[in-house]
Short mmCIF file of C-alpha atoms and ligand atoms in Angstrom, two decimals:
data_model
loop_
_atom_site.label_atom_id
_atom_site.label_comp_id
_atom_site.label_asym_id
_atom_site.label_seq_id
_atom_site.Cartn_x
_atom_site.Cartn_y
_atom_site.Cartn_z
CA MET V 30 -11.91 -22.84 -73.05
CA ALA V 31 -15.22 -23.13 -71.59
CA LEU V 32 -17.44 -21.81 -68.51
CA ARG V 33 -18.98 -24.89 -66.50
CA ASN V 34 -21.79 -24.69 -64.16
CA ILE V 35 -20.73 -24.86 -60.52
CA VAL V 36 -22.11 -27.49 -58.49
CA LEU V 37 -23.92 -25.96 -55.46
CA GLU V 38 -24.02 -27.23 -51.86
CA GLY V 39 -26.90 -29.86 -51.35
CA ASP V 40 -25.74 -31.93 -54.57
CA GLU V 41 -24.31 -34.94 -53.41
CA ILE V 42 -21.33 -34.80 -55.94
CA LEU V 43 -19.63 -32.47 -53.50
CA ARG V 44 -20.05 -35.22 -51.05
CA LYS V 45 -18.32 -37.79 -52.46
CA ARG V 46 -14.44 -38.77 -52.47
CA ALA V 47 -12.83 -37.86 -55.71
CA ARG V 48 -10.91 -40.30 -57.72
CA GLU V 49 -7.10 -40.58 -58.39
CA VAL V 50 -6.43 -39.05 -62.25
CA THR V 51 -4.52 -42.48 -63.70
CA ASP V 52 -4.28 -40.93 -67.28
CA LEU V 53 -2.92 -37.21 -67.54
CA ASN V 54 -4.30 -36.68 -71.21
CA ALA V 55 -5.45 -33.99 -73.12
CA HIS V 56 -8.86 -34.13 -71.72
CA VAL V 57 -7.92 -33.33 -68.20
CA ARG V 58 -5.62 -30.74 -69.35
CA MET V 59 -9.09 -29.25 -71.09
CA ILE V 60 -11.08 -30.03 -67.81
CA LEU V 61 -8.35 -27.83 -65.72
CA ASP V 62 -8.62 -25.10 -68.51
CA ASP V 63 -12.30 -25.28 -67.98
CA MET V 64 -11.61 -24.71 -64.34
CA LEU V 65 -9.86 -21.77 -64.45
CA GLU V 66 -11.82 -20.13 -66.52
CA THR V 67 -14.72 -20.73 -64.60
CA MET V 68 -12.96 -20.07 -61.29
CA ARG V 69 -11.84 -16.57 -62.55
CA GLU V 70 -15.61 -15.67 -63.88
CA TYR V 71 -16.59 -16.24 -60.31
CA ASP V 72 -13.50 -14.35 -58.44
CA GLY V 73 -12.72 -17.68 -56.72
CA VAL V 74 -9.21 -18.10 -55.12
CA GLY V 75 -9.57 -21.71 -55.48
CA ILE V 76 -11.39 -24.65 -57.55
CA ALA V 77 -11.33 -28.11 -57.15
CA ALA V 78 -12.84 -30.62 -59.85
CA PRO V 79 -15.78 -31.74 -58.20
CA GLN V 80 -17.09 -28.37 -58.15
CA VAL V 81 -17.65 -28.48 -61.63
CA GLY V 82 -19.19 -32.12 -61.52
CA ILE V 83 -15.56 -33.92 -62.20
CA MET V 84 -15.05 -36.46 -59.83
CA LYS V 85 -11.09 -36.35 -60.11
CA ARG V 86 -8.48 -35.27 -57.80
CA MET V 87 -7.32 -32.10 -58.74
CA PHE V 88 -7.77 -28.50 -57.84
CA ILE V 89 -6.36 -25.13 -59.08
CA VAL V 90 -5.68 -22.09 -56.41
CA GLU V 91 -4.41 -19.00 -57.76
CA ILE V 92 -3.14 -16.19 -55.69
CA ASP V 93 -1.22 -13.08 -56.59
CA GLU V 94 -1.61 -13.97 -60.28
CA GLN V 95 0.18 -17.29 -59.40
CA VAL V 96 -1.75 -20.32 -60.84
CA MET V 97 -1.09 -23.50 -58.83
CA GLU V 98 -2.51 -26.49 -60.17
CA LEU V 99 -2.33 -29.82 -58.21
CA ILE V 100 -3.42 -33.33 -59.46
CA ASN V 101 -3.46 -36.19 -56.90
CA PRO V 102 -2.32 -34.03 -54.36
CA GLU V 103 -1.00 -35.18 -50.99
CA ILE V 104 -0.22 -33.22 -47.79
CA LEU V 105 3.10 -33.38 -46.66
CA LYS V 106 3.34 -31.38 -43.86
CA THR V 107 1.11 -29.03 -41.62
CA GLU V 108 2.04 -26.77 -38.52
CA GLY V 109 -0.09 -24.63 -36.21
CA ILE V 110 -3.46 -22.98 -36.83
CA GLN V 111 -4.97 -20.27 -38.07
CA THR V 112 -8.38 -18.91 -37.89
CA GLU V 113 -9.85 -17.13 -40.86
CA ASP V 114 -13.29 -16.41 -42.63
CA GLU V 115 -13.69 -18.24 -45.83
CA GLY V 116 -16.22 -18.60 -48.67
CA CYS V 117 -16.90 -21.29 -51.37
CA LEU V 118 -18.19 -20.99 -54.75
CA SER V 119 -20.20 -23.87 -54.21
CA VAL V 120 -21.96 -22.18 -51.31
CA PRO V 121 -22.58 -18.50 -52.73
CA GLY V 122 -23.70 -15.70 -50.44
CA LYS V 123 -22.10 -17.11 -47.29
CA ILE V 124 -18.69 -16.86 -45.30
CA GLY V 125 -17.52 -18.91 -42.32
CA THR V 126 -14.86 -18.96 -39.75
CA VAL V 127 -12.92 -21.82 -40.03
CA GLU V 128 -9.64 -23.42 -38.50
CA ARG V 129 -6.88 -24.24 -40.85
CA PRO V 130 -3.15 -25.53 -40.66
CA ALA V 131 -1.00 -22.05 -40.41
CA TYR V 132 1.42 -23.80 -42.57
CA ILE V 133 0.75 -26.31 -45.09
CA LYS V 134 3.50 -28.42 -47.36
CA MET V 135 1.32 -30.49 -50.55
CA LYS V 136 3.08 -32.21 -53.47
CA GLY V 137 0.83 -33.49 -56.41
CA LEU V 138 1.63 -33.54 -59.87
CA ASN V 139 1.15 -30.75 -62.59
CA ARG V 140 -0.32 -30.85 -66.24
CA GLU V 141 2.49 -32.42 -67.78
CA GLY V 142 2.89 -35.35 -64.86
CA GLN V 143 5.85 -33.51 -63.13
CA GLU V 144 6.11 -33.71 -59.71
CA VAL V 145 5.51 -30.36 -58.09
CA PHE V 146 5.52 -29.00 -54.52
CA TYR V 147 3.58 -26.23 -52.75
CA GLU V 148 4.08 -24.80 -49.26
CA GLY V 149 2.80 -21.50 -47.54
CA THR V 150 0.93 -19.57 -45.00
CA GLY V 151 -1.91 -17.35 -44.69
CA LEU V 152 -4.18 -17.64 -47.57
CA LEU V 153 -2.47 -19.82 -49.52
CA ALA V 154 -2.58 -22.49 -46.83
CA VAL V 155 -5.83 -21.88 -46.18
CA ALA V 156 -6.96 -22.27 -50.05
CA LEU V 157 -4.88 -25.38 -50.37
CA SER V 158 -6.31 -26.99 -47.27
CA HIS V 159 -9.80 -26.08 -48.58
CA GLU V 160 -9.64 -27.12 -51.94
CA TYR V 161 -8.04 -30.61 -50.95
CA ASP V 162 -11.01 -31.26 -48.44
CA HIS V 163 -13.41 -30.57 -51.55
CA LEU V 164 -11.72 -33.96 -53.05
CA ASN V 165 -12.71 -35.87 -50.03
CA GLY V 166 -16.42 -34.55 -49.69
CA VAL V 167 -15.71 -32.16 -47.07
CA LEU V 168 -17.18 -28.55 -47.25
CA TYR V 169 -15.74 -25.69 -45.31
CA ILE V 170 -19.55 -25.42 -43.95
CA ASP V 171 -18.69 -28.44 -42.05
CA LYS V 172 -15.77 -26.82 -39.82
CA ALA V 173 -17.14 -23.36 -39.87
CA THR V 174 -18.26 -21.87 -36.54
CA ASN V 175 -20.05 -18.97 -37.42
CA LEU V 176 -21.80 -19.28 -40.87
CA ARG V 177 -23.11 -16.04 -42.01
CA GLU V 178 -24.62 -14.04 -44.86
CA ALA V 179 -21.84 -12.51 -46.58
CA GLU V 180 -22.16 -8.88 -47.21
CA ALA V 181 -23.20 -7.88 -50.83
CA ARG V 182 -20.26 -6.95 -53.08
CA ASP V 183 -20.69 -4.39 -55.68
ZN1 LIG N 1 -14.62 -24.60 -51.76
#
């Protein structure tokens, strides 16, 4: 595995629609490994392929030590609204308040090409929605109501 550079806001890569993964091969799995390592390095909850410059429709979310990889994800269902602060590895040092579905259910493929389903509320719903947006060139700052400096950590 290898760390990858995070593409930062302002780069037009983040504004493009990523393409479907048509060949789930060893190269794709290597990219997923790199994405996970990079996400953990920067203490992220999620990371989408365009954030490492790869225009493929896939992302990773890791919550409570559960790693969820979704390739070619689709939103099956959403319910309700929650309003929480969020940030993004591609927009360092900022947070903002965003409306997201209170509940979301998605399906996609895992790295073996098998269909997988993830559903949840709270942080999981936020993260799935946030990462899915990345695949369509949407950043949370487009939706945030009070974008501001994050308090320094450490
Ligand atoms: Zn993000």
